[in-house]
């Protein structure tokens, strides 16, 4: 591999060179990481072991800054530590930082403190709300970053915003679509990553730890492609939820008095339409009852589905099922009584622990 010395006190390498092989200290998957980071010869003994696959690969030990310690950010931090790596953690909520410190992370009282604690070749994972919060966080970090650092945006940012951020951020910027919800605490996430290849390779130990394993993450392409793939993923999710909802709507109002939990369980054991979402249907009927109790006909969310439909219109690609699912989601905020939408409401809790809207 051609090595490029990174000017830490001189000029910034031209943007056109950002996709070249890694700067000094960064190598490909499975090789030694930057100076000052040592190879783990044996497994690090930790109280938690959610991610044995990443541990078993004997990956290079790395130091990662995690910004944002909500449900998903906590999972990122804990899975990285479980794989034997070091985490420096920051959140505006001091109690969240304290909890991360108790779990083994190094606490940071500010973004500046986090950047300083990481030293050279900074690797930072943002798990903060999409939009202005991402921009504000990058702006505060920017004076403390150089072109050999890597920043990962693991939220649901719009892909065009990610392209713009990659262009104006001194560090290499990776847009990382993240799927799996809070269940990822044990199973790991599916990660769809866009950005410079060398930066993706530099982050591989962390991606292996946070994902379900090496097969649970992939570089999709240049900047924006990770969040683009995640956007379409969410559109597909909308359509699948709508399809299950309509099927169970017909069963609930059909010719027979059916136990819908039993139906879902039976379908999940060998049927063509078995899936994790169908498992969550079974969970919903088990916990709420066949009639879904007081679960309201209201489905929150909708931004990523809207982006998907807008992109389909611009590209002249027909997505009638995704469009219909999005329309049903918006319709749930005006009309009432649709069983299919009540099930979709409950399914959002199942995979993302989003609050269940209930009838008063």
PDB file of C-alpha atoms in Angstrom, residues 84-300:
ATOM      1  CA  UNK A  84     -12.320  -4.638  23.644  1.00  0.00           C
ATOM      2  CA  UNK A  85     -11.994  -1.060  22.397  1.00  0.00           C
ATOM      3  CA  UNK A  86     -11.834   2.197  24.338  1.00  0.00           C
ATOM      4  CA  UNK A  87     -14.666   4.746  24.262  1.00  0.00           C
ATOM      5  CA  UNK A  88     -14.634   8.426  25.148  1.00  0.00           C
ATOM      6  CA  UNK A  89     -18.261   9.478  25.624  1.00  0.00           C
ATOM      7  CA  UNK A  90     -20.084  12.813  25.557  1.00  0.00           C
ATOM      8  CA  UNK A  91     -23.714  13.899  25.766  1.00  0.00           C
ATOM      9  CA  UNK A  92     -25.411  17.119  26.790  1.00  0.00           C
ATOM     10  CA  UNK A  93     -27.186  15.005  29.423  1.00  0.00           C
ATOM     11  CA  UNK A  94     -24.698  14.603  32.271  1.00  0.00           C
ATOM     12  CA  UNK A  95     -26.571  11.595  33.664  1.00  0.00           C
ATOM     13  CA  UNK A  96     -26.101   9.785  30.344  1.00  0.00           C
ATOM     14  CA  UNK A  97     -22.361  10.506  30.475  1.00  0.00           C
ATOM     15  CA  UNK A  98     -22.206   9.229  34.049  1.00  0.00           C
ATOM     16  CA  UNK A  99     -23.972   6.018  33.031  1.00  0.00           C
ATOM     17  CA  UNK A 100     -21.514   5.524  30.171  1.00  0.00           C
ATOM     18  CA  UNK A 101     -18.598   6.076  32.564  1.00  0.00           C
ATOM     19  CA  UNK A 102     -20.024   3.476  34.920  1.00  0.00           C
ATOM     20  CA  UNK A 103     -20.139   1.058  31.989  1.00  0.00           C
ATOM     21  CA  UNK A 104     -16.450   1.627  31.296  1.00  0.00           C
ATOM     22  CA  UNK A 105     -16.231   4.676  29.024  1.00  0.00           C
ATOM     23  CA  UNK A 106     -14.005   7.688  29.611  1.00  0.00           C
ATOM     24  CA  UNK A 107     -16.366  10.621  30.290  1.00  0.00           C
ATOM     25  CA  UNK A 108     -15.960  13.944  28.486  1.00  0.00           C
ATOM     26  CA  UNK A 109     -17.475  17.162  29.758  1.00  0.00           C
ATOM     27  CA  UNK A 110     -17.604  18.813  26.338  1.00  0.00           C
ATOM     28  CA  UNK A 111     -16.959  18.183  22.664  1.00  0.00           C
ATOM     29  CA  UNK A 112     -13.611  19.941  22.969  1.00  0.00           C
ATOM     30  CA  UNK A 113     -12.643  17.703  25.883  1.00  0.00           C
ATOM     31  CA  UNK A 114     -13.671  14.651  23.861  1.00  0.00           C
ATOM     32  CA  UNK A 115     -11.545  15.713  20.869  1.00  0.00           C
ATOM     33  CA  UNK A 116      -8.539  16.401  23.087  1.00  0.00           C
ATOM     34  CA  UNK A 117      -8.890  13.042  24.846  1.00  0.00           C
ATOM     35  CA  UNK A 118      -8.730  11.216  21.508  1.00  0.00           C
ATOM     36  CA  UNK A 119      -5.312  12.599  20.565  1.00  0.00           C
ATOM     37  CA  UNK A 120      -4.136  12.020  16.987  1.00  0.00           C
ATOM     38  CA  UNK A 121      -6.093  10.139  14.306  1.00  0.00           C
ATOM     39  CA  UNK A 122      -9.412  10.906  15.945  1.00  0.00           C
ATOM     40  CA  UNK A 123     -12.316   8.544  15.289  1.00  0.00           C
ATOM     41  CA  UNK A 124     -15.674  10.066  16.292  1.00  0.00           C
ATOM     42  CA  UNK A 125     -19.163   8.542  15.984  1.00  0.00           C
ATOM     43  CA  UNK A 126     -22.116  10.946  16.105  1.00  0.00           C
ATOM     44  CA  UNK A 127     -25.444   9.465  17.181  1.00  0.00           C
ATOM     45  CA  UNK A 128     -27.427  12.669  17.498  1.00  0.00           C
ATOM     46  CA  UNK A 129     -30.746  13.816  15.953  1.00  0.00           C
ATOM     47  CA  UNK A 130     -30.591  14.534  12.232  1.00  0.00           C
ATOM     48  CA  UNK A 131     -30.616  18.108  11.028  1.00  0.00           C
ATOM     49  CA  UNK A 132     -29.418  21.153  12.922  1.00  0.00           C
ATOM     50  CA  UNK A 133     -27.961  19.138  15.802  1.00  0.00           C
ATOM     51  CA  UNK A 134     -25.564  17.348  13.438  1.00  0.00           C
ATOM     52  CA  UNK A 135     -24.490  20.656  11.894  1.00  0.00           C
ATOM     53  CA  UNK A 136     -24.003  22.297  15.284  1.00  0.00           C
ATOM     54  CA  UNK A 137     -21.951  19.347  16.537  1.00  0.00           C
ATOM     55  CA  UNK A 138     -19.728  19.330  13.448  1.00  0.00           C
ATOM     56  CA  UNK A 139     -19.268  23.080  13.693  1.00  0.00           C
ATOM     57  CA  UNK A 140     -18.068  22.825  17.282  1.00  0.00           C
ATOM     58  CA  UNK A 141     -15.752  19.929  16.477  1.00  0.00           C
ATOM     59  CA  UNK A 142     -14.342  21.443  13.265  1.00  0.00           C
ATOM     60  CA  UNK A 143     -11.516  23.540  14.837  1.00  0.00           C
ATOM     61  CA  UNK A 144     -10.208  20.368  16.496  1.00  0.00           C
ATOM     62  CA  UNK A 145     -10.231  18.112  13.417  1.00  0.00           C
ATOM     63  CA  UNK A 146      -7.742  17.581  10.618  1.00  0.00           C
ATOM     64  CA  UNK A 147      -7.791  15.650   7.369  1.00  0.00           C
ATOM     65  CA  UNK A 148      -6.579  12.388   8.913  1.00  0.00           C
ATOM     66  CA  UNK A 149      -9.529  12.204  11.329  1.00  0.00           C
ATOM     67  CA  UNK A 150     -12.810  10.388  10.693  1.00  0.00           C
ATOM     68  CA  UNK A 151     -16.337  11.414  11.734  1.00  0.00           C
ATOM     69  CA  UNK A 152     -19.276   9.017  11.385  1.00  0.00           C
ATOM     70  CA  UNK A 153     -22.856  10.325  11.249  1.00  0.00           C
ATOM     71  CA  UNK A 154     -24.989   7.381  12.358  1.00  0.00           C
ATOM     72  CA  UNK A 155     -28.344   9.186  12.324  1.00  0.00           C
ATOM     73  CA  UNK A 156     -31.085   9.456   9.694  1.00  0.00           C
ATOM     74  CA  UNK A 157     -29.671  12.469   7.864  1.00  0.00           C
ATOM     75  CA  UNK A 158     -30.900  13.321   4.365  1.00  0.00           C
ATOM     76  CA  UNK A 159     -28.326  12.079   1.870  1.00  0.00           C
ATOM     77  CA  UNK A 160     -27.946  15.491   0.203  1.00  0.00           C
ATOM     78  CA  UNK A 161     -27.128  17.024   3.597  1.00  0.00           C
ATOM     79  CA  UNK A 162     -24.511  14.327   4.047  1.00  0.00           C
ATOM     80  CA  UNK A 163     -22.898  15.158   0.705  1.00  0.00           C
ATOM     81  CA  UNK A 164     -22.694  18.832   1.705  1.00  0.00           C
ATOM     82  CA  UNK A 165     -21.253  17.988   5.136  1.00  0.00           C
ATOM     83  CA  UNK A 166     -18.624  15.716   3.620  1.00  0.00           C
ATOM     84  CA  UNK A 167     -17.521  18.543   1.338  1.00  0.00           C
ATOM     85  CA  UNK A 168     -17.150  21.158   4.061  1.00  0.00           C
ATOM     86  CA  UNK A 169     -15.781  18.989   6.889  1.00  0.00           C
ATOM     87  CA  UNK A 170     -11.996  18.867   7.226  1.00  0.00           C
ATOM     88  CA  UNK A 171     -12.089  15.311   8.584  1.00  0.00           C
ATOM     89  CA  UNK A 172     -13.231  12.415   6.432  1.00  0.00           C
ATOM     90  CA  UNK A 173     -17.016  12.222   6.848  1.00  0.00           C
ATOM     91  CA  UNK A 174     -18.842   8.880   6.704  1.00  0.00           C
ATOM     92  CA  UNK A 175     -22.638   8.846   6.423  1.00  0.00           C
ATOM     93  CA  UNK A 176     -23.784   5.678   8.140  1.00  0.00           C
ATOM     94  CA  UNK A 177     -27.365   4.447   7.778  1.00  0.00           C
ATOM     95  CA  UNK A 178     -28.193   2.403  10.861  1.00  0.00           C
ATOM     96  CA  UNK A 179     -30.913  -0.241  11.096  1.00  0.00           C
ATOM     97  CA  UNK A 180     -31.829  -2.645  13.847  1.00  0.00           C
ATOM     98  CA  UNK A 181     -33.312  -0.489  16.580  1.00  0.00           C
ATOM     99  CA  UNK A 182     -32.755  -1.144  20.292  1.00  0.00           C
ATOM    100  CA  UNK A 183     -32.695  -4.889  19.511  1.00  0.00           C
ATOM    101  CA  UNK A 184     -29.201  -4.155  18.203  1.00  0.00           C
ATOM    102  CA  UNK A 185     -27.949  -4.120  21.786  1.00  0.00           C
ATOM    103  CA  UNK A 186     -27.691  -7.903  21.576  1.00  0.00           C
ATOM    104  CA  UNK A 187     -27.812  -8.669  17.861  1.00  0.00           C
ATOM    105  CA  UNK A 188     -25.877  -5.771  16.352  1.00  0.00           C
ATOM    106  CA  UNK A 189     -26.946  -3.283  13.702  1.00  0.00           C
ATOM    107  CA  UNK A 190     -27.016  -3.284   9.919  1.00  0.00           C
ATOM    108  CA  UNK A 191     -24.750  -0.427   8.806  1.00  0.00           C
ATOM    109  CA  UNK A 192     -24.849   1.183   5.345  1.00  0.00           C
ATOM    110  CA  UNK A 193     -21.822   3.444   4.958  1.00  0.00           C
ATOM    111  CA  UNK A 194     -20.936   6.132   2.412  1.00  0.00           C
ATOM    112  CA  UNK A 195     -17.704   8.068   2.092  1.00  0.00           C
ATOM    113  CA  UNK A 196     -13.955   7.673   1.443  1.00  0.00           C
ATOM    114  CA  UNK A 197     -12.795   4.070   1.309  1.00  0.00           C
ATOM    115  CA  UNK A 198      -9.725   4.660   3.481  1.00  0.00           C
ATOM    116  CA  UNK A 199     -11.899   6.152   6.207  1.00  0.00           C
ATOM    117  CA  UNK A 200     -14.280   3.186   6.031  1.00  0.00           C
ATOM    118  CA  UNK A 201     -11.326   0.818   6.377  1.00  0.00           C
ATOM    119  CA  UNK A 202      -9.989   2.815   9.326  1.00  0.00           C
ATOM    120  CA  UNK A 203     -13.352   2.453  11.080  1.00  0.00           C
ATOM    121  CA  UNK A 204     -13.713  -1.274  10.375  1.00  0.00           C
ATOM    122  CA  UNK A 205     -12.930  -2.416  13.950  1.00  0.00           C
ATOM    123  CA  UNK A 206     -15.750  -0.204  15.242  1.00  0.00           C
ATOM    124  CA  UNK A 207     -18.118  -1.229  12.436  1.00  0.00           C
ATOM    125  CA  UNK A 208     -17.438  -4.917  13.121  1.00  0.00           C
ATOM    126  CA  UNK A 209     -18.240  -4.315  16.790  1.00  0.00           C
ATOM    127  CA  UNK A 210     -21.410  -2.278  16.290  1.00  0.00           C
ATOM    128  CA  UNK A 211     -22.827  -4.326  13.405  1.00  0.00           C
ATOM    129  CA  UNK A 212     -23.868  -7.967  13.523  1.00  0.00           C
ATOM    130  CA  UNK A 213     -20.307  -8.709  12.376  1.00  0.00           C
ATOM    131  CA  UNK A 214     -18.276  -8.237   9.177  1.00  0.00           C
ATOM    132  CA  UNK A 215     -21.288  -9.115   7.020  1.00  0.00           C
ATOM    133  CA  UNK A 216     -23.453  -6.563   8.822  1.00  0.00           C
ATOM    134  CA  UNK A 217     -21.791  -3.501   7.320  1.00  0.00           C
ATOM    135  CA  UNK A 218     -20.587  -2.398   3.905  1.00  0.00           C
ATOM    136  CA  UNK A 219     -19.342   0.689   2.122  1.00  0.00           C
ATOM    137  CA  UNK A 220     -22.122   1.535  -0.323  1.00  0.00           C
ATOM    138  CA  UNK A 221     -20.129   4.100  -2.304  1.00  0.00           C
ATOM    139  CA  UNK A 222     -19.162   7.799  -2.134  1.00  0.00           C
ATOM    140  CA  UNK A 223     -20.475  10.371   0.303  1.00  0.00           C
ATOM    141  CA  UNK A 224     -24.260  10.319   0.638  1.00  0.00           C
ATOM    142  CA  UNK A 225     -24.705   6.730  -0.524  1.00  0.00           C
ATOM    143  CA  UNK A 226     -25.012   5.297   2.988  1.00  0.00           C
ATOM    144  CA  UNK A 227     -27.878   7.554   3.998  1.00  0.00           C
ATOM    145  CA  UNK A 228     -29.393   7.146   0.529  1.00  0.00           C
ATOM    146  CA  UNK A 229     -29.576   3.360   0.935  1.00  0.00           C
ATOM    147  CA  UNK A 230     -30.998   3.777   4.453  1.00  0.00           C
ATOM    148  CA  UNK A 231     -33.648   6.179   3.107  1.00  0.00           C
ATOM    149  CA  UNK A 232     -34.849   3.574   0.610  1.00  0.00           C
ATOM    150  CA  UNK A 233     -34.631   0.903   3.336  1.00  0.00           C
ATOM    151  CA  UNK A 234     -37.095   2.931   5.388  1.00  0.00           C
ATOM    152  CA  UNK A 235     -39.441   3.276   2.418  1.00  0.00           C
ATOM    153  CA  UNK A 236     -39.433  -0.519   2.068  1.00  0.00           C
ATOM    154  CA  UNK A 237     -40.101  -0.773   5.800  1.00  0.00           C
ATOM    155  CA  UNK A 238     -43.184   1.448   5.426  1.00  0.00           C
ATOM    156  CA  UNK A 239     -44.590  -0.781   2.683  1.00  0.00           C
ATOM    157  CA  UNK A 240     -43.954  -4.011   4.609  1.00  0.00           C
ATOM    158  CA  UNK A 241     -45.639  -2.644   7.727  1.00  0.00           C
ATOM    159  CA  UNK A 242     -48.624  -1.552   5.640  1.00  0.00           C
ATOM    160  CA  UNK A 243     -48.883  -4.977   3.987  1.00  0.00           C
ATOM    161  CA  UNK A 244     -48.892  -6.868   7.269  1.00  0.00           C
ATOM    162  CA  UNK A 245     -51.363  -4.355   8.673  1.00  0.00           C
ATOM    163  CA  UNK A 246     -53.805  -4.843   5.798  1.00  0.00           C
ATOM    164  CA  UNK A 247     -53.594  -8.616   6.002  1.00  0.00           C
ATOM    165  CA  UNK A 248     -54.318  -8.682   9.719  1.00  0.00           C
ATOM    166  CA  UNK A 249     -57.030  -6.044   9.217  1.00  0.00           C
ATOM    167  CA  UNK A 250     -58.863  -8.455   6.932  1.00  0.00           C
ATOM    168  CA  UNK A 251     -58.343 -11.345   9.364  1.00  0.00           C
ATOM    169  CA  UNK A 252     -59.603  -9.240  12.280  1.00  0.00           C
ATOM    170  CA  UNK A 253     -62.748  -8.247  10.363  1.00  0.00           C
ATOM    171  CA  UNK A 254     -63.171 -11.438   8.346  1.00  0.00           C
ATOM    172  CA  UNK A 255     -65.364 -14.530   8.540  1.00  0.00           C
ATOM    173  CA  UNK A 256     -63.717 -16.226  11.503  1.00  0.00           C
ATOM    174  CA  UNK A 257     -62.973 -15.405  15.118  1.00  0.00           C
ATOM    175  CA  UNK A 258     -59.212 -15.808  14.954  1.00  0.00           C
ATOM    176  CA  UNK A 259     -56.385 -15.656  17.469  1.00  0.00           C
ATOM    177  CA  UNK A 260     -54.062 -13.316  15.574  1.00  0.00           C
ATOM    178  CA  UNK A 261     -51.104 -14.103  17.816  1.00  0.00           C
ATOM    179  CA  UNK A 262     -51.478 -17.747  16.812  1.00  0.00           C
ATOM    180  CA  UNK A 263     -51.741 -16.783  13.155  1.00  0.00           C
ATOM    181  CA  UNK A 264     -48.557 -14.720  13.329  1.00  0.00           C
ATOM    182  CA  UNK A 265     -46.719 -17.468  15.195  1.00  0.00           C
ATOM    183  CA  UNK A 266     -47.758 -20.082  12.652  1.00  0.00           C
ATOM    184  CA  UNK A 267     -46.759 -17.894   9.717  1.00  0.00           C
ATOM    185  CA  UNK A 268     -43.391 -17.281  11.328  1.00  0.00           C
ATOM    186  CA  UNK A 269     -42.602 -20.980  11.419  1.00  0.00           C
ATOM    187  CA  UNK A 270     -41.825 -21.834   7.830  1.00  0.00           C
ATOM    188  CA  UNK A 271     -44.228 -19.612   5.876  1.00  0.00           C
ATOM    189  CA  UNK A 272     -43.002 -17.628   2.875  1.00  0.00           C
ATOM    190  CA  UNK A 273     -43.890 -14.330   4.576  1.00  0.00           C
ATOM    191  CA  UNK A 274     -42.017 -14.988   7.835  1.00  0.00           C
ATOM    192  CA  UNK A 275     -39.857 -12.067   9.017  1.00  0.00           C
ATOM    193  CA  UNK A 276     -38.760 -10.073  12.038  1.00  0.00           C
ATOM    194  CA  UNK A 277     -41.624  -7.634  11.466  1.00  0.00           C
ATOM    195  CA  UNK A 278     -44.017 -10.575  11.591  1.00  0.00           C
ATOM    196  CA  UNK A 279     -42.421 -11.659  14.869  1.00  0.00           C
ATOM    197  CA  UNK A 280     -43.163  -8.156  16.135  1.00  0.00           C
ATOM    198  CA  UNK A 281     -46.792  -8.584  15.004  1.00  0.00           C
ATOM    199  CA  UNK A 282     -46.936 -11.710  17.147  1.00  0.00           C
ATOM    200  CA  UNK A 283     -45.453  -9.769  20.065  1.00  0.00           C
ATOM    201  CA  UNK A 284     -48.018  -6.972  19.593  1.00  0.00           C
ATOM    202  CA  UNK A 285     -50.998  -9.362  19.673  1.00  0.00           C
ATOM    203  CA  UNK A 286     -49.560 -11.230  22.652  1.00  0.00           C
ATOM    204  CA  UNK A 287     -49.054  -8.079  24.703  1.00  0.00           C
ATOM    205  CA  UNK A 288     -52.017  -5.976  23.534  1.00  0.00           C
ATOM    206  CA  UNK A 289     -54.568  -8.661  22.643  1.00  0.00           C
ATOM    207  CA  UNK A 290     -56.050  -9.677  19.295  1.00  0.00           C
ATOM    208  CA  UNK A 291     -58.006  -6.397  19.147  1.00  0.00           C
ATOM    209  CA  UNK A 292     -54.850  -4.371  20.025  1.00  0.00           C
ATOM    210  CA  UNK A 293     -56.566  -2.919  23.074  1.00  0.00           C
ATOM    211  CA  UNK A 294     -56.229   0.860  23.290  1.00  0.00           C
ATOM    212  CA  UNK A 295     -53.550   1.226  20.619  1.00  0.00           C
ATOM    213  CA  UNK A 296     -54.557   4.286  18.605  1.00  0.00           C
ATOM    214  CA  UNK A 297     -54.972   4.649  14.852  1.00  0.00           C
ATOM    215  CA  UNK A 298     -52.066   7.046  14.490  1.00  0.00           C
ATOM    216  CA  UNK A 299     -48.645   6.369  12.952  1.00  0.00           C
ATOM    217  CA  UNK A 300     -45.894   8.854  13.742  1.00  0.00           C
TER     218      UNK A 300
END
